[in-house]
Coordinates of C-alpha atoms and ligand atoms in Angstrom, one line a residue:
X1 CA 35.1 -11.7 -46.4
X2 CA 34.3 -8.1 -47.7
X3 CA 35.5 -7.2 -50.5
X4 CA 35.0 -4.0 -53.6
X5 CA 33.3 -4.7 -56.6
X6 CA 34.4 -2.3 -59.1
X7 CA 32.6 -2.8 -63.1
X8 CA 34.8 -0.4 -64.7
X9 CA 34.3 1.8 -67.5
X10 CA 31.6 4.5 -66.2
X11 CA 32.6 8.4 -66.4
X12 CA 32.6 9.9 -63.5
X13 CA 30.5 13.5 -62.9
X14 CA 29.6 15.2 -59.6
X15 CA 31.0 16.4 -56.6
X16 CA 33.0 15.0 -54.0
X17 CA 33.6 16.3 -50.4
X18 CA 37.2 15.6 -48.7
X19 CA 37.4 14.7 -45.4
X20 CA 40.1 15.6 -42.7
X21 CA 43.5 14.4 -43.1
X22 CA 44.6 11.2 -41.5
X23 CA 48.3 12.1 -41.6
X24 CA 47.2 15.4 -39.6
X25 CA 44.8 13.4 -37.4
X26 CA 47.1 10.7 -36.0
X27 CA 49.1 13.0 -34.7
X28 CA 47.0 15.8 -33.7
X29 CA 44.9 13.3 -31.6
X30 CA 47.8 11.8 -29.7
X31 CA 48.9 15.7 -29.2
X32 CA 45.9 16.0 -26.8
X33 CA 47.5 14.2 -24.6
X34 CA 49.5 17.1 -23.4
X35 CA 46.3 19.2 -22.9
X36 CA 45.3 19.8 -19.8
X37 CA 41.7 20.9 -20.8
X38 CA 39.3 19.9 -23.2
X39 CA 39.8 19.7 -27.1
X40 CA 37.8 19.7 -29.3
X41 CA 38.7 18.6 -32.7
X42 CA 36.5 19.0 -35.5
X43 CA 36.7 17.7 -39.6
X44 CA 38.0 14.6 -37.6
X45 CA 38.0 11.5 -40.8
X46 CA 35.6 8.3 -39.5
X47 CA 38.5 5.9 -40.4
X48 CA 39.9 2.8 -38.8
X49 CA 43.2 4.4 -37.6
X50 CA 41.3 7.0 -36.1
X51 CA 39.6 4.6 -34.5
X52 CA 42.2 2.7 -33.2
X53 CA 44.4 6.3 -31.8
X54 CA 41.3 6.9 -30.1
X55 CA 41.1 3.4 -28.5
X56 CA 44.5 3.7 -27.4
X57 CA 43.9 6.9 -26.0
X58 CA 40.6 5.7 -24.2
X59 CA 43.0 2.9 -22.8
X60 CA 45.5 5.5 -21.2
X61 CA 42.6 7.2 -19.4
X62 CA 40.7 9.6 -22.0
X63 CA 37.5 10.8 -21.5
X64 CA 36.7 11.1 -25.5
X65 CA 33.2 12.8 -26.7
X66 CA 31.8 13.1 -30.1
X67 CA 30.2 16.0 -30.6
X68 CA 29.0 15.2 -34.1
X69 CA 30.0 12.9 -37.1
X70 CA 33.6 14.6 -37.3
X71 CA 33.9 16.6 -34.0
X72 CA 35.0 15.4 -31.0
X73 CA 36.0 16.7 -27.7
X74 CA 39.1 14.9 -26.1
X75 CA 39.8 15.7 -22.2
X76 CA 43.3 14.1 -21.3
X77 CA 42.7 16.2 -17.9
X78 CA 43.2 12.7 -16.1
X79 CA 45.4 10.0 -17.7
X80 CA 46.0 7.4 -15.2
X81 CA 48.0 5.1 -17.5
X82 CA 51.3 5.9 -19.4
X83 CA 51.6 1.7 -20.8
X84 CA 50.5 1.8 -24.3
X85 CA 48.7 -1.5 -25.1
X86 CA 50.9 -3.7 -27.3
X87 CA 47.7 -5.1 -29.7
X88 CA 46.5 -1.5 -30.1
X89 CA 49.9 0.3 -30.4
X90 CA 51.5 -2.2 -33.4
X91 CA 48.4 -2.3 -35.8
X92 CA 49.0 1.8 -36.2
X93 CA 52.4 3.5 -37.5
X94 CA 51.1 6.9 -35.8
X95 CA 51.6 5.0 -32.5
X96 CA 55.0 6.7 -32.3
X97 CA 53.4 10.0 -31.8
X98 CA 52.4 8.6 -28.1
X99 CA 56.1 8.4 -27.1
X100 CA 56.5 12.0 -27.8
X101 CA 53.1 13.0 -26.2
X102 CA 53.8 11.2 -23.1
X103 CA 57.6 12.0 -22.3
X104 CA 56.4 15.6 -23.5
X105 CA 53.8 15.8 -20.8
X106 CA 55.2 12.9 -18.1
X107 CA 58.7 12.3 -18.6
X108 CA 57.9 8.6 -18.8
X109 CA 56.6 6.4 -22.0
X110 CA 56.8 2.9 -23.0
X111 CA 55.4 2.3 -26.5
X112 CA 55.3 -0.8 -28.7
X113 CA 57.1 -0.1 -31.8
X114 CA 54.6 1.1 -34.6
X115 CA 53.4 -1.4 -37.6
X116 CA 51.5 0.4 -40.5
X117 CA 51.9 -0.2 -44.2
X118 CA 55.0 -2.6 -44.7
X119 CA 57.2 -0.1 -47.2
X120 CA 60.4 -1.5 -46.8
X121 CA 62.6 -0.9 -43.8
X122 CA 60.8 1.8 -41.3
X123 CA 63.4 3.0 -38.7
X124 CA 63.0 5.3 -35.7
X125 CA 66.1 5.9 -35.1
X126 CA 65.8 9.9 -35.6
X127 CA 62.8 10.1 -33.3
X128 CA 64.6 8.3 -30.6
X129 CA 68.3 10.9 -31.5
X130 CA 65.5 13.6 -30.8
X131 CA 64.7 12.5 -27.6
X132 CA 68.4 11.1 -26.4
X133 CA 69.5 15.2 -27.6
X134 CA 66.4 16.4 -24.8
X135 CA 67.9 14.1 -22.0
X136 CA 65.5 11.2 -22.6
X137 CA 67.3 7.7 -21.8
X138 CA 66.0 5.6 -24.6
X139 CA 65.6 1.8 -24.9
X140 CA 64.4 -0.8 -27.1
X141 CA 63.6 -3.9 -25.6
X142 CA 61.1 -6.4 -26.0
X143 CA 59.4 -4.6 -29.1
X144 CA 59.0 -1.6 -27.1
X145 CA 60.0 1.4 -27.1
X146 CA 61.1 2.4 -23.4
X147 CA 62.2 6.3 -22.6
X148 CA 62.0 8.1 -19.4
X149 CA 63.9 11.6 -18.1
X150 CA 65.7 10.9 -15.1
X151 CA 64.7 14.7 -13.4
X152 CA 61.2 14.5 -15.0
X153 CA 61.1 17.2 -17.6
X154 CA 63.0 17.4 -21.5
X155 CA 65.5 20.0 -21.9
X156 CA 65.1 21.9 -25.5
X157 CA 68.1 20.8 -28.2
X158 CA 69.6 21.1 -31.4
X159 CA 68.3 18.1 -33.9
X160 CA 69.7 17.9 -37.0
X161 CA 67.7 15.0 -38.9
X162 CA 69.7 12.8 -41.0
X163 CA 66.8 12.6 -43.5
X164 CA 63.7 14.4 -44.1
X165 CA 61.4 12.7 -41.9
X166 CA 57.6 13.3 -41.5
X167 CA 57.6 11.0 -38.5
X168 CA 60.7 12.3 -36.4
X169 CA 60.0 16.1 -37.2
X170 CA 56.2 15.9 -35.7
X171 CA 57.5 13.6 -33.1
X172 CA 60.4 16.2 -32.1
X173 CA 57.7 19.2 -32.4
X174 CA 55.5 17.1 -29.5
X175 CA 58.5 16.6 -27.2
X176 CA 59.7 20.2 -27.3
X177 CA 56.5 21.9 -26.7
X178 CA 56.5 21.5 -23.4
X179 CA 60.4 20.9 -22.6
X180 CA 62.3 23.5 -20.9
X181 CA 63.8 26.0 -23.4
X182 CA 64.1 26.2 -26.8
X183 CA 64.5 23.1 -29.7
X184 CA 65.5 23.5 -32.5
X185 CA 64.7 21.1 -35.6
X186 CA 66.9 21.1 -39.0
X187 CA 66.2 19.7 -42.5
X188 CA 62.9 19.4 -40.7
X189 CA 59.7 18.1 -43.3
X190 CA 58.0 20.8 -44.7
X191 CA 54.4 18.6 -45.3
X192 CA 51.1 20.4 -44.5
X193 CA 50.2 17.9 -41.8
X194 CA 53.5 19.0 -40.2
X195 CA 52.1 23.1 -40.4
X196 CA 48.6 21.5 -38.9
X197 CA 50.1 19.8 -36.1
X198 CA 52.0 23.3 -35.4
X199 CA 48.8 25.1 -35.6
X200 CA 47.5 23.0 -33.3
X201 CA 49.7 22.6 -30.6
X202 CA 50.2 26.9 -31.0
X203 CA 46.5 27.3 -30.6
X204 CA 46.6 25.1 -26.8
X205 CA 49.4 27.6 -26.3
X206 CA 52.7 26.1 -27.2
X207 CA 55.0 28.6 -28.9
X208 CA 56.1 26.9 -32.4
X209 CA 57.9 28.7 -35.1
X210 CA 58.9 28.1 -38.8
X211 CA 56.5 24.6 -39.4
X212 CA 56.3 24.6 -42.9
X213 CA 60.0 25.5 -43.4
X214 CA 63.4 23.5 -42.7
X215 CA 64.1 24.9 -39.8
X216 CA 61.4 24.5 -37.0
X217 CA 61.9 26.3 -33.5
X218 CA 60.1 25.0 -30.0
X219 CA 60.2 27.3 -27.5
X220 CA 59.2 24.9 -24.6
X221 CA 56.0 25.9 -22.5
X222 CA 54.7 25.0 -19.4
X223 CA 51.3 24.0 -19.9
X224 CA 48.8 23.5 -22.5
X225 CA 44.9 24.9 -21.9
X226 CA 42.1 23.6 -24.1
X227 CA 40.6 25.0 -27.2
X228 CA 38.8 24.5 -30.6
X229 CA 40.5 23.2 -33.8
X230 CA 39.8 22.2 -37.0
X231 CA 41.9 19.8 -39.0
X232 CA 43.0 20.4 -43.0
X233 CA 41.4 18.4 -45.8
X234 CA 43.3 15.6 -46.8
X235 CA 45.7 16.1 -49.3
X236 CA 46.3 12.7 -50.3
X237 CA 42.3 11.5 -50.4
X238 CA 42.3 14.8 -52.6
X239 CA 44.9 13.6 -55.0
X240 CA 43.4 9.8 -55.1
X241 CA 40.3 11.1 -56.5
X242 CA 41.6 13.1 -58.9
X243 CA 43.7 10.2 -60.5
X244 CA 40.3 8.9 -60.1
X245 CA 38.6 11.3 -62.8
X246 CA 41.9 11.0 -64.6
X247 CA 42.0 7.2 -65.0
X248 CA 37.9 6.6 -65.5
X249 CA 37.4 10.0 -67.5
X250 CA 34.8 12.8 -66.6
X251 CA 34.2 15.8 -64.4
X252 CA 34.5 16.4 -61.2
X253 CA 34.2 19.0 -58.7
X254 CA 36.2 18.0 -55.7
X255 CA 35.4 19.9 -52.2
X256 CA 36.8 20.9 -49.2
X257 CA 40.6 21.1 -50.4
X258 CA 43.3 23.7 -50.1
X259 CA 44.3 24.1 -53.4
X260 CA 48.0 24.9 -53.0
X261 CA 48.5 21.7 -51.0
X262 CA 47.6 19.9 -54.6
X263 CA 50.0 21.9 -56.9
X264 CA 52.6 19.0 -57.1
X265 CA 49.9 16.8 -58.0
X266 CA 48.1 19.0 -60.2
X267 CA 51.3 19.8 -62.2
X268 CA 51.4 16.1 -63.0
X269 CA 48.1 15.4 -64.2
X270 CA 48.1 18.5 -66.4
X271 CA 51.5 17.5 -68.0
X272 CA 49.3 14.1 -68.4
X273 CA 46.7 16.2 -70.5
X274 CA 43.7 16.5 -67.4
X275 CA 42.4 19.6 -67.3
X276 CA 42.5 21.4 -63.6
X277 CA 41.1 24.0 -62.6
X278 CA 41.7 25.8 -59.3
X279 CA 38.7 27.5 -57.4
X280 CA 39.6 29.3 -53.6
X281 CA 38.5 25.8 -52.0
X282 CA 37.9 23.2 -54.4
X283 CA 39.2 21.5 -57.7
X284 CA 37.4 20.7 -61.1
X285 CA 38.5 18.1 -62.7
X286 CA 38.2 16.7 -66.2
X287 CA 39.7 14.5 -68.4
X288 CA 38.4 13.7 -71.7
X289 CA 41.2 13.3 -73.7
X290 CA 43.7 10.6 -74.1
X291 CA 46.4 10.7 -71.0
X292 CA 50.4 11.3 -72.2
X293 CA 53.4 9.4 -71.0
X294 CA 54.9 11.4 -67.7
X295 CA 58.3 10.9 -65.6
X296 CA 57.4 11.1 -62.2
X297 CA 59.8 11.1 -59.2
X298 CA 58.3 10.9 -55.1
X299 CA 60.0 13.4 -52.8
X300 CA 59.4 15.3 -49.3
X301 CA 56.9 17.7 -49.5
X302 CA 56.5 20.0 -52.3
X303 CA 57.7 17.1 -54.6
X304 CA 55.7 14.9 -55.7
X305 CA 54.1 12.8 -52.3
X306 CA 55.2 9.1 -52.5
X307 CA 51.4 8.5 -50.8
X308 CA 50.4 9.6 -54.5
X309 CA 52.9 7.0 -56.4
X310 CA 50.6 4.1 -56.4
X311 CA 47.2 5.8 -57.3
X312 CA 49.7 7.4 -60.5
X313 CA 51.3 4.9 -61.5
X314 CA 47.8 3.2 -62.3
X315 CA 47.2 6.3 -64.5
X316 CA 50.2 6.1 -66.1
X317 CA 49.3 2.0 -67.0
X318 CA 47.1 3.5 -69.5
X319 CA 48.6 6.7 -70.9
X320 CA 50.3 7.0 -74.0
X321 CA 54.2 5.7 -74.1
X322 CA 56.6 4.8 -72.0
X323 CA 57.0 6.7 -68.4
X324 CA 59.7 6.1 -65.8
X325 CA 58.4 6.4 -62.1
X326 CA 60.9 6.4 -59.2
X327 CA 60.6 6.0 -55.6
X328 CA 62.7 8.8 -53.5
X329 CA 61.5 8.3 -50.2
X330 CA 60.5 4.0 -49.6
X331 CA 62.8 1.2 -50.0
X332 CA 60.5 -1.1 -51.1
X333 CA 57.1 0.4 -52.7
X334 CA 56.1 -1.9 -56.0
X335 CA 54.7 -4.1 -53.6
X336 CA 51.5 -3.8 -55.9
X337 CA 52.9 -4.0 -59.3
X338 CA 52.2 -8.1 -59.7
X339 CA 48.5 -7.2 -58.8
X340 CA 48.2 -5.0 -62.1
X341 CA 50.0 -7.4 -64.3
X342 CA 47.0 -9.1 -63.4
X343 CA 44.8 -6.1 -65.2
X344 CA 47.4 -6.3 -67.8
X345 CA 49.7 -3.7 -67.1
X346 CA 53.3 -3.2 -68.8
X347 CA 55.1 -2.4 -65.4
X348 CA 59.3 -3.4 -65.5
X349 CA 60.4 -2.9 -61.3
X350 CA 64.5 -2.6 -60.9
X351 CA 65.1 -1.4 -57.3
X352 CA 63.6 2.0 -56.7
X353 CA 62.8 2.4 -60.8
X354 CA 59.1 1.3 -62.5
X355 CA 59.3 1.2 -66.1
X356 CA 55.7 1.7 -67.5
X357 CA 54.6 1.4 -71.0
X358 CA 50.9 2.2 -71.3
X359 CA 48.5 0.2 -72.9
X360 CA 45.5 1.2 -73.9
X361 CA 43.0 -0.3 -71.6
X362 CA 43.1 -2.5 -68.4
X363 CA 41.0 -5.8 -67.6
X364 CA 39.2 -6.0 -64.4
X365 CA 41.0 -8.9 -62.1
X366 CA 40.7 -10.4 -58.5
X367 CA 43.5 -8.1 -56.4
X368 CA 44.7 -7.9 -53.4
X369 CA 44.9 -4.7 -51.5
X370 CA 48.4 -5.2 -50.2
X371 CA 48.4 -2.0 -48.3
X372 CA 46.6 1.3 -48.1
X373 CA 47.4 3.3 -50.9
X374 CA 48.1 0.4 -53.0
X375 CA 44.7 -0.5 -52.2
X376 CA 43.1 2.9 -53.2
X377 CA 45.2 2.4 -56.8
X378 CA 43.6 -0.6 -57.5
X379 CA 40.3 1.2 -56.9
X380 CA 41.7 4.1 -59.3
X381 CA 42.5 1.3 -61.7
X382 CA 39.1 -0.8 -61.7
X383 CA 37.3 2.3 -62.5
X384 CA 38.4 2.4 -65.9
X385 CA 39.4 -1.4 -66.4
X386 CA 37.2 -3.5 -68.7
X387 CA 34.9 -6.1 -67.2
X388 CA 34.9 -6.4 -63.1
X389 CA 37.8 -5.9 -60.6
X390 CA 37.5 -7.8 -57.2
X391 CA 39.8 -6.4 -54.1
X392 CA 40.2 -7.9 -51.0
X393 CA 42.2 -6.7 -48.4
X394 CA 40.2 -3.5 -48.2
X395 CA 40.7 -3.2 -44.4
X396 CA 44.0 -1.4 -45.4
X397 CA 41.9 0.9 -47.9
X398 CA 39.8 2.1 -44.5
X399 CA 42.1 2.9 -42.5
X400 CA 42.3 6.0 -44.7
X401 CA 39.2 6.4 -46.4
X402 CA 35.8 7.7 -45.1
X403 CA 33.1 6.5 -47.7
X404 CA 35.5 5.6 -50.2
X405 CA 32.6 3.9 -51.9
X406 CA 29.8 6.2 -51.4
X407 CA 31.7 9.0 -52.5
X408 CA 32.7 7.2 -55.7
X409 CA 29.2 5.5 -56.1
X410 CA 27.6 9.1 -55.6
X411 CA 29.7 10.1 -58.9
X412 CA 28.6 7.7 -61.2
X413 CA 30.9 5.2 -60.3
X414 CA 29.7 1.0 -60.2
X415 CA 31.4 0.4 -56.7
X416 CA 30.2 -1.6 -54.2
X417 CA 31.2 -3.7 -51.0
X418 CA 30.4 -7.2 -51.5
X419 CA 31.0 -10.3 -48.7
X420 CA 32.1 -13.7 -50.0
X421 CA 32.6 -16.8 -48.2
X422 CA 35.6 -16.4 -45.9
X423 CA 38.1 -18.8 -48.5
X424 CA 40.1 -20.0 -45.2
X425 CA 37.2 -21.4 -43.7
X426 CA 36.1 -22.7 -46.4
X427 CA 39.4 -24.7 -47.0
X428 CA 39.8 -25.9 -43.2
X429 CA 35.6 -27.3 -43.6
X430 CA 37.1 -28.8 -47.4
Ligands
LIG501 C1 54.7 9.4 -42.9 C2 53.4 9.0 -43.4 C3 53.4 8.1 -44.6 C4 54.3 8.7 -45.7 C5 55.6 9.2 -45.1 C6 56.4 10.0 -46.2 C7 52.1 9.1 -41.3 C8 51.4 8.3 -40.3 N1 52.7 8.4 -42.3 O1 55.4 8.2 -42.5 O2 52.1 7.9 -45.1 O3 54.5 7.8 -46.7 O4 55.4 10.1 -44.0 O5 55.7 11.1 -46.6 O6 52.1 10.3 -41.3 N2 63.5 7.2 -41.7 C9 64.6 6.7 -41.1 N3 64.7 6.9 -39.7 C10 63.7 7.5 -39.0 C11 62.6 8.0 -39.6 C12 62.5 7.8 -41.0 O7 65.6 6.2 -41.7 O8 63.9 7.6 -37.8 C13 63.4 7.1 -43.2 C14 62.3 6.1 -43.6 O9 62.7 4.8 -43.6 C15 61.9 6.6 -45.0 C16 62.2 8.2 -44.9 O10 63.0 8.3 -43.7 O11 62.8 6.1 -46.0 C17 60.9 9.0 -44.6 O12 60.1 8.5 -43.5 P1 59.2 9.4 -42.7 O13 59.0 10.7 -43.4 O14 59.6 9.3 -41.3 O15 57.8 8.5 -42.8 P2 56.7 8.3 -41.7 O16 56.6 9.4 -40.7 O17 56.9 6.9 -41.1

């Protein structure tokens, strides 16, 4: 079994480099699909779910290039295949991108339901409205997710989403592009991933307006040609390491970022006593100091990103008094809290509220990565815990990290990926 060894305790000071943004990625790959042409993508992240969109893809008749470490070229000239493959489609929550993609481009999809980090309750109900509103027929039925147009082509609507959803917006934005007429999406998200996949889909020729603000408009197109793009830095690997330098102490000059997309981070950490400073594409960051107490409460973009509410909350374990840290957008998100009792954290969970009185230093412990960005706060945590953290369940930590552990190792921190025995075999041979 492979697993992190963190020995906490060591400053970090150096430089790190951000890669693309998964969130932007998963769904910018998928929009290829409607492409008659060649894409080619570049700052594409090497992670697992990247991998795994690109299998699928493969699978549906893809001819997919790389050019170099992060470029690739993506040619969905001749997909043969419109069945997504169940064991491919369920191990990615990005695999509902395909359904708008392919009724987009075909009329025709049938996708397993999408799995990703287990959160609590994640419905698709406003994806599927979307597509009922363009004239899709839409069924569930034996874990997939079945939608054809009976004359072949999506007619533009008006969508008003019940909640601010990430998923259904970009999902909506695929469909429309090339529907005929105009959609139009209210209470739409406003996330930078959401602006990305816009600029994307705008620069293969679809005609997009307002991403980035609550009200997006589609005016369908009839075909998309090739071209060149290049995806954003990711906001959220961005913000990880800087509760990184926060929790372990140190300076850090982190690359490859657009500054604004940080602010509602930022703003946190500095009310926590880091230092931040902005530069036109990176951060410095640097905490010597002791860290104060902070409310913090996760919202749709500009609040505070609930992809960021782990990785703080294991700050916030060792800052001054008492902070109260609420969950605006999951059902069910403390999922991790028992692992850092283990480090000897002070956390008290009532339904969407953690109570958390700092303490003034944790203790490394063996963890378990229960999903991905809980799995990247146990990391933030073991950096400044005393003695060793173990995590296992780090699979979940790739499939959004490139080189976590060579970008932290190449800052001073004492990371590194260890294999044990695998314990189930073990206990089947005892
Ligand atoms: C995306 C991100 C995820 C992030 C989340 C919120 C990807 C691959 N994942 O997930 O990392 O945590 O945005 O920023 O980009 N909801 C419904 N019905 C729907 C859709 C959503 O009730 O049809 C609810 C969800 O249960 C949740 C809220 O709306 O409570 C927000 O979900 P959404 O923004 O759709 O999250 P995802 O797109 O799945």
């Amino acid at each position: 079994m492979t697993k992190y060894q963190i020995r906490g305790g060591n400053p970090l000071h150096g430089e790190i480099e951000i890669s693309g943004a998964k969130n932007a990625a998963v769904a910018i790959i998928p929009a290829a699909l409607m492409v008659e042409g060649v894409c080619r993508i570049e700052n594409v992240p090497q992670i697992s779910d990247v991998t795994l969109i690109l299998q699928i893809l493969r699978e549906l008749g893809a001819n997919v290039r790389m050019v170099n470490r992060s470029t690739m070229d993506v040619d969905c000239s001749h997909i043969m295949n419109r069945r997504v493959p169940y064991d491919l489609a369920r191990r990615i929550r990005a695999s509902y991108y395909l359904v708008g993609a392919l009724l987009g481009r075909f009329g025709w999809a049938e996708v397993p339901l999408p799995g990703g980090c287990d959160l609590g309750g994640r419905p698709v109900d406003q994806h599927i409205k979307g597509f009922v509103t363009m004239g899709a027929e839409v069924e569930v039925r034996n874990g997939l997710i079945c939608a054809r147009v009976p004359d072949g082509r999506l007619s533009g609507g008006q969508i008003y989403l019940d909640m601010v959803s990430v998923g259904a917006t970009m999902n909506i934005m695929l469909a429309g592009t090339l529907a005929h007429g105009m959609t139009v999406i209210e209470n739409a998200a406003k996330e930078p991933h959401i602006v990305d996949l816009a600029n994307f889909l705008n620069s293969m020729g679809a005609n997009i307006m307002g991403a980035g603000t609550d009200v997006i408009k589609i005016r369908g197109v009839d075909h998309l040609r090739g071209g060149t793009y290049s995806i954003i830095p990711d906001q959220i690997e961005a913000g990880t390491y800087m509760t990184a330098v926060a929790s372990a102490g140190g300076e850090v000059l982190i690359r490859n970022v657009i500054p604004k997309h940080l602010d509602c981070i930022s703003a946190k950490l500095i009310e926590m006593g880091v230092d931040i400073e902005e530069h036109d594409d990176a951060v410095l960051v640097r905490r010597y100091g002791p860290l104060n107490r902070v409310n913090v409460k996760t919202m749709p973009y500009p609040g505070f990103p609930t992809d960021m509410q782990p990785q703080i909350a294991a700050v916030l374990c060792q800052a001054r008094g008492t902070s109260v840290l609420t969950e605006g957008v999951w059902e069910n998100r403390y999922r991790y809290v028992d692992e850092f009792r283990r480090m000897g954290a002070h956390i008290q969970v009532d339904g969407k509220v953690a109570v958390i009185e700092g303490t003034r230093f944790l203790t490394g412990a063996p963890l378990h990565a229960c999903d991905l960005r809980a799995g990247a706060a146990m990391v933030v945590a073991g950096l400044s815990a005393q003695g060793v953290t173990i995590i296992d369940g780090i699979h979940h930590i790739e499939r959004g990290y490139e080189m976590l552990v060579e970008k932290l190792a190449a800052v001073g921190a004492d990371i590194r990926i260890i294999n044990t025995p695998d314990e189930d075999s073990q206990s089947q041979v005892g």
